[in-house]
PDB file of C-alpha atoms in Angstrom:
ATOM      1  CA  MET A   1     -63.783 -62.647  41.284  1.00  0.00           C
ATOM      2  CA  ARG A   2     -67.543 -62.563  41.883  1.00  0.00           C
ATOM      3  CA  ASN A   3     -67.258 -59.164  43.625  1.00  0.00           C
ATOM      4  CA  ALA A   4     -65.276 -57.720  40.685  1.00  0.00           C
ATOM      5  CA  ILE A   5     -67.999 -58.670  38.178  1.00  0.00           C
ATOM      6  CA  LEU A   6     -70.903 -57.237  40.221  1.00  0.00           C
ATOM      7  CA  PRO A   7     -70.074 -53.544  39.528  1.00  0.00           C
ATOM      8  CA  LEU A   8     -69.851 -54.273  35.789  1.00  0.00           C
ATOM      9  CA  VAL A   9     -73.247 -55.981  35.818  1.00  0.00           C
ATOM     10  CA  PHE A  10     -74.708 -53.023  37.722  1.00  0.00           C
ATOM     11  CA  LEU A  11     -73.307 -50.482  35.238  1.00  0.00           C
ATOM     12  CA  ALA A  12     -74.603 -52.492  32.262  1.00  0.00           C
ATOM     13  CA  ALA A  13     -78.100 -52.442  33.763  1.00  0.00           C
ATOM     14  CA  LEU A  14     -78.231 -48.638  34.148  1.00  0.00           C
ATOM     15  CA  PRO A  15     -80.297 -46.635  31.666  1.00  0.00           C
ATOM     16  CA  THR A  16     -78.296 -44.588  29.151  1.00  0.00           C
ATOM     17  CA  GLY A  17     -78.988 -41.258  30.890  1.00  0.00           C
ATOM     18  CA  ALA A  18     -77.829 -42.559  34.264  1.00  0.00           C
ATOM     19  CA  LEU A  19     -74.193 -41.892  33.378  1.00  0.00           C
ATOM     20  CA  ALA A  20     -75.026 -38.316  32.406  1.00  0.00           C
ATOM     21  CA  ASN A  21     -72.068 -36.835  34.276  1.00  0.00           C
ATOM     22  CA  LYS A  22     -69.753 -38.056  31.514  1.00  0.00           C
ATOM     23  CA  ALA A  23     -68.292 -35.126  29.546  1.00  0.00           C
ATOM     24  CA  PRO A  24     -69.849 -34.693  26.107  1.00  0.00           C
ATOM     25  CA  ALA A  25     -67.832 -35.524  22.998  1.00  0.00           C
ATOM     26  CA  SER A  26     -66.669 -32.668  20.754  1.00  0.00           C
ATOM     27  CA  LEU A  27     -68.459 -31.446  17.649  1.00  0.00           C
ATOM     28  CA  THR A  28     -66.500 -29.435  15.106  1.00  0.00           C
ATOM     29  CA  VAL A  29     -68.415 -26.232  14.293  1.00  0.00           C
ATOM     30  CA  LYS A  30     -67.410 -24.058  11.314  1.00  0.00           C
ATOM     31  CA  SER A  31     -68.692 -21.272   9.115  1.00  0.00           C
ATOM     32  CA  SER A  32     -67.605 -20.414   5.590  1.00  0.00           C
ATOM     33  CA  ALA A  33     -68.332 -16.753   6.485  1.00  0.00           C
ATOM     34  CA  PHE A  34     -65.782 -16.340   9.301  1.00  0.00           C
ATOM     35  CA  ALA A  35     -63.080 -18.265  11.151  1.00  0.00           C
ATOM     36  CA  ASN A  36     -63.069 -19.086  14.855  1.00  0.00           C
ATOM     37  CA  ASN A  37     -62.330 -15.956  16.945  1.00  0.00           C
ATOM     38  CA  ALA A  38     -62.469 -13.769  13.817  1.00  0.00           C
ATOM     39  CA  ALA A  39     -64.788 -10.894  12.916  1.00  0.00           C
ATOM     40  CA  ILE A  40     -68.301 -11.687  11.722  1.00  0.00           C
ATOM     41  CA  PRO A  41     -68.995  -9.914   8.402  1.00  0.00           C
ATOM     42  CA  ALA A  42     -71.441  -6.987   8.732  1.00  0.00           C
ATOM     43  CA  GLU A  43     -73.883  -8.786   6.413  1.00  0.00           C
ATOM     44  CA  TYR A  44     -74.854 -11.072   9.321  1.00  0.00           C
ATOM     45  CA  THR A  45     -75.357  -8.207  11.806  1.00  0.00           C
ATOM     46  CA  CYS A  46     -77.756  -5.314  12.449  1.00  0.00           C
ATOM     47  CA  ASP A  47     -75.504  -3.200  10.221  1.00  0.00           C
ATOM     48  CA  GLY A  48     -76.257  -5.497   7.271  1.00  0.00           C
ATOM     49  CA  SER A  49     -79.156  -7.716   6.238  1.00  0.00           C
ATOM     50  CA  GLU A  50     -79.114  -9.515   9.620  1.00  0.00           C
ATOM     51  CA  THR A  51     -79.108 -12.845   7.808  1.00  0.00           C
ATOM     52  CA  SER A  52     -78.013 -15.925   9.728  1.00  0.00           C
ATOM     53  CA  PRO A  53     -74.538 -17.074   8.662  1.00  0.00           C
ATOM     54  CA  PRO A  54     -73.847 -20.485   7.169  1.00  0.00           C
ATOM     55  CA  LEU A  55     -72.907 -23.075   9.822  1.00  0.00           C
ATOM     56  CA  SER A  56     -71.752 -26.656   9.607  1.00  0.00           C
ATOM     57  CA  TRP A  57     -70.883 -29.267  12.207  1.00  0.00           C
ATOM     58  CA  SER A  58     -69.362 -32.715  12.190  1.00  0.00           C
ATOM     59  CA  ASN A  59     -68.739 -35.667  14.511  1.00  0.00           C
ATOM     60  CA  VAL A  60     -72.416 -36.120  15.493  1.00  0.00           C
ATOM     61  CA  PRO A  61     -72.391 -39.313  17.583  1.00  0.00           C
ATOM     62  CA  ALA A  62     -74.620 -42.346  17.109  1.00  0.00           C
ATOM     63  CA  GLY A  63     -77.677 -42.166  19.341  1.00  0.00           C
ATOM     64  CA  THR A  64     -78.279 -38.472  18.641  1.00  0.00           C
ATOM     65  CA  LYS A  65     -82.025 -37.749  18.478  1.00  0.00           C
ATOM     66  CA  SER A  66     -81.807 -34.019  17.771  1.00  0.00           C
ATOM     67  CA  VAL A  67     -79.380 -31.171  17.259  1.00  0.00           C
ATOM     68  CA  ALA A  68     -79.757 -27.638  18.619  1.00  0.00           C
ATOM     69  CA  ILE A  69     -78.078 -24.318  17.825  1.00  0.00           C
ATOM     70  CA  LEU A  70     -77.703 -21.583  20.426  1.00  0.00           C
ATOM     71  CA  VAL A  71     -76.066 -18.255  19.572  1.00  0.00           C
ATOM     72  CA  ASP A  72     -75.389 -15.896  22.452  1.00  0.00           C
ATOM     73  CA  ASP A  73     -73.398 -12.821  23.437  1.00  0.00           C
ATOM     74  CA  PRO A  74     -71.709 -13.220  26.837  1.00  0.00           C
ATOM     75  CA  ASP A  75     -70.482  -9.598  26.676  1.00  0.00           C
ATOM     76  CA  ALA A  76     -73.941  -7.978  26.597  1.00  0.00           C
ATOM     77  CA  PRO A  77     -74.328  -5.222  29.206  1.00  0.00           C
ATOM     78  CA  MET A  78     -77.357  -6.800  30.939  1.00  0.00           C
ATOM     79  CA  GLY A  79     -75.970 -10.360  30.930  1.00  0.00           C
ATOM     80  CA  THR A  80     -75.782 -13.053  28.265  1.00  0.00           C
ATOM     81  CA  PHE A  81     -78.044 -12.157  25.325  1.00  0.00           C
ATOM     82  CA  THR A  82     -79.645 -14.910  23.211  1.00  0.00           C
ATOM     83  CA  HIS A  83     -79.452 -14.175  19.489  1.00  0.00           C
ATOM     84  CA  TRP A  84     -80.713 -17.485  18.124  1.00  0.00           C
ATOM     85  CA  LEU A  85     -82.026 -20.764  19.500  1.00  0.00           C
ATOM     86  CA  VAL A  86     -83.120 -23.558  17.198  1.00  0.00           C
ATOM     87  CA  THR A  87     -84.198 -26.904  18.647  1.00  0.00           C
ATOM     88  CA  GLY A  88     -85.339 -30.205  17.172  1.00  0.00           C
ATOM     89  CA  ILE A  89     -82.942 -30.237  14.199  1.00  0.00           C
ATOM     90  CA  PRO A  90     -82.839 -33.787  12.746  1.00  0.00           C
ATOM     91  CA  PRO A  91     -79.573 -35.582  13.602  1.00  0.00           C
ATOM     92  CA  SER A  92     -78.880 -36.232   9.911  1.00  0.00           C
ATOM     93  CA  THR A  93     -78.645 -32.464   9.313  1.00  0.00           C
ATOM     94  CA  THR A  94     -75.047 -31.242   9.515  1.00  0.00           C
ATOM     95  CA  SER A  95     -75.372 -27.667   8.273  1.00  0.00           C
ATOM     96  CA  VAL A  96     -77.602 -24.667   7.726  1.00  0.00           C
ATOM     97  CA  ASP A  97     -77.069 -22.379   4.764  1.00  0.00           C
ATOM     98  CA  LYS A  98     -76.763 -18.605   4.911  1.00  0.00           C
ATOM     99  CA  GLY A  99     -80.183 -17.169   5.719  1.00  0.00           C
ATOM    100  CA  ALA A 100     -81.790 -20.553   5.154  1.00  0.00           C
ATOM    101  CA  ALA A 101     -85.084 -21.652   6.607  1.00  0.00           C
ATOM    102  CA  ILE A 102     -84.584 -23.995   9.541  1.00  0.00           C
ATOM    103  CA  PRO A 103     -84.803 -27.708   8.726  1.00  0.00           C
ATOM    104  CA  ALA A 104     -88.188 -29.449   8.671  1.00  0.00           C
ATOM    105  CA  GLY A 105     -89.210 -30.509  12.179  1.00  0.00           C
ATOM    106  CA  ALA A 106     -86.997 -27.916  13.871  1.00  0.00           C
ATOM    107  CA  MET A 107     -88.315 -24.936  15.802  1.00  0.00           C
ATOM    108  CA  ALA A 108     -86.873 -21.440  16.119  1.00  0.00           C
ATOM    109  CA  GLN A 109     -87.307 -20.182  19.655  1.00  0.00           C
ATOM    110  CA  LYS A 110     -87.688 -16.587  20.821  1.00  0.00           C
ATOM    111  CA  ASN A 111     -84.475 -14.603  20.980  1.00  0.00           C
ATOM    112  CA  ASP A 112     -83.919 -11.884  23.585  1.00  0.00           C
ATOM    113  CA  LYS A 113     -85.443  -9.326  21.206  1.00  0.00           C
ATOM    114  CA  GLY A 114     -88.690 -11.262  21.704  1.00  0.00           C
ATOM    115  CA  LYS A 115     -88.849 -12.600  18.135  1.00  0.00           C
ATOM    116  CA  ASP A 116     -88.593 -16.121  16.764  1.00  0.00           C
ATOM    117  CA  GLY A 117     -85.422 -16.685  14.771  1.00  0.00           C
ATOM    118  CA  TYR A 118     -82.060 -15.053  14.280  1.00  0.00           C
ATOM    119  CA  ALA A 119     -81.139 -11.609  15.661  1.00  0.00           C
ATOM    120  CA  GLY A 120     -77.788 -10.484  14.295  1.00  0.00           C
ATOM    121  CA  PRO A 121     -75.000  -9.089  16.436  1.00  0.00           C
ATOM    122  CA  CYS A 122     -75.548  -5.443  17.350  1.00  0.00           C
ATOM    123  CA  PRO A 123     -73.286  -4.506  20.267  1.00  0.00           C
ATOM    124  CA  PRO A 124     -74.078  -1.132  21.864  1.00  0.00           C
ATOM    125  CA  SER A 125     -70.363  -0.438  22.324  1.00  0.00           C
ATOM    126  CA  GLY A 126     -67.026  -2.160  21.898  1.00  0.00           C
ATOM    127  CA  ARG A 127     -66.193  -5.541  20.423  1.00  0.00           C
ATOM    128  CA  HIS A 128     -68.389  -8.421  21.599  1.00  0.00           C
ATOM    129  CA  ARG A 129     -67.958 -12.182  21.282  1.00  0.00           C
ATOM    130  CA  TYR A 130     -70.758 -14.262  19.752  1.00  0.00           C
ATOM    131  CA  ARG A 131     -70.756 -17.959  20.605  1.00  0.00           C
ATOM    132  CA  PHE A 132     -72.337 -20.303  18.069  1.00  0.00           C
ATOM    133  CA  HIS A 133     -72.995 -23.437  20.147  1.00  0.00           C
ATOM    134  CA  VAL A 134     -74.149 -26.684  18.531  1.00  0.00           C
ATOM    135  CA  TYR A 135     -75.430 -29.540  20.703  1.00  0.00           C
ATOM    136  CA  ALA A 136     -76.076 -33.201  19.771  1.00  0.00           C
ATOM    137  CA  LEU A 137     -78.777 -34.423  22.158  1.00  0.00           C
ATOM    138  CA  ASP A 138     -80.167 -37.803  23.152  1.00  0.00           C
ATOM    139  CA  ILE A 139     -83.649 -36.210  23.314  1.00  0.00           C
ATOM    140  CA  ALA A 140     -85.887 -34.441  20.779  1.00  0.00           C
ATOM    141  CA  LYS A 141     -86.809 -30.886  21.807  1.00  0.00           C
ATOM    142  CA  PRO A 142     -89.076 -29.206  19.264  1.00  0.00           C
ATOM    143  CA  LYS A 143     -91.281 -27.479  21.874  1.00  0.00           C
ATOM    144  CA  SER A 144     -91.116 -23.758  22.575  1.00  0.00           C
ATOM    145  CA  MET A 145     -88.753 -22.686  25.363  1.00  0.00           C
ATOM    146  CA  THR A 146     -86.479 -19.968  26.661  1.00  0.00           C
ATOM    147  CA  ARG A 147     -82.672 -20.191  26.702  1.00  0.00           C
ATOM    148  CA  SER A 148     -82.594 -20.953  30.434  1.00  0.00           C
ATOM    149  CA  ALA A 149     -85.287 -23.647  30.084  1.00  0.00           C
ATOM    150  CA  PHE A 150     -83.368 -25.120  27.139  1.00  0.00           C
ATOM    151  CA  LEU A 151     -80.091 -25.273  29.078  1.00  0.00           C
ATOM    152  CA  ALA A 152     -81.835 -26.897  32.055  1.00  0.00           C
ATOM    153  CA  GLU A 153     -83.602 -29.369  29.751  1.00  0.00           C
ATOM    154  CA  ILE A 154     -80.411 -30.528  28.005  1.00  0.00           C
ATOM    155  CA  ASN A 155     -78.483 -30.985  31.252  1.00  0.00           C
ATOM    156  CA  GLY A 156     -77.426 -34.646  31.207  1.00  0.00           C
ATOM    157  CA  HIS A 157     -78.679 -35.141  27.633  1.00  0.00           C
ATOM    158  CA  THR A 158     -75.796 -33.665  25.639  1.00  0.00           C
ATOM    159  CA  LEU A 159     -73.908 -36.359  23.729  1.00  0.00           C
ATOM    160  CA  ALA A 160     -71.605 -33.884  21.995  1.00  0.00           C
ATOM    161  CA  ALA A 161     -71.135 -30.124  21.817  1.00  0.00           C
ATOM    162  CA  GLY A 162     -69.055 -27.653  19.867  1.00  0.00           C
ATOM    163  CA  GLU A 163     -68.621 -23.924  19.598  1.00  0.00           C
ATOM    164  CA  LEU A 164     -67.544 -21.362  17.031  1.00  0.00           C
ATOM    165  CA  VAL A 165     -66.801 -17.853  18.301  1.00  0.00           C
ATOM    166  CA  GLY A 166     -67.131 -14.763  16.146  1.00  0.00           C
ATOM    167  CA  THR A 167     -66.574 -11.151  17.129  1.00  0.00           C
ATOM    168  CA  TYR A 168     -68.243  -7.928  16.054  1.00  0.00           C
ATOM    169  CA  GLN A 169     -67.776  -4.233  16.703  1.00  0.00           C
ATOM    170  CA  ARG A 170     -70.023  -1.694  15.027  1.00  0.00           C
ATOM    171  CA  GLN A 171     -68.381   0.813  12.673  1.00  0.00           C
ATOM    172  CA  ARG A 172     -69.817   4.247  13.528  1.00  0.00           C
TER     173      ARG A 172
END
């Protein structure tokens, strides 16, 4: 009996991040502008006003210290292209409006065009997928960073994650 209790006592004494290999919970990510795996309206692309689309998410778990949004294109010719990275979103925030300023305390990072903020889809050819990732983190990350630094930094700190995929093909 004593040997059976010892592992439980050990696990209870571990810091929260020590069990980081546990799979994150699921966030539900939606947009009123397009459905999952559907076309993104031109308004949100380089063929329109290049305004960020409205996004919402739900199921943010207790213990979340910040939320982050990462939008990327895995079909880009030179490798995955970052269109938008916002870190340090307060955990009480569950949406961003169309073209809205980022929430107070959050920070827009540089996209792969070298600018802070949103860069709309603009595929050079064919139909590309655009992944709108939302992460609930057990850490606050409002400092400036690249996509790769962000992904390394959140490794083991993601409490929940969700994704909405939109597609876009330029009409020429």
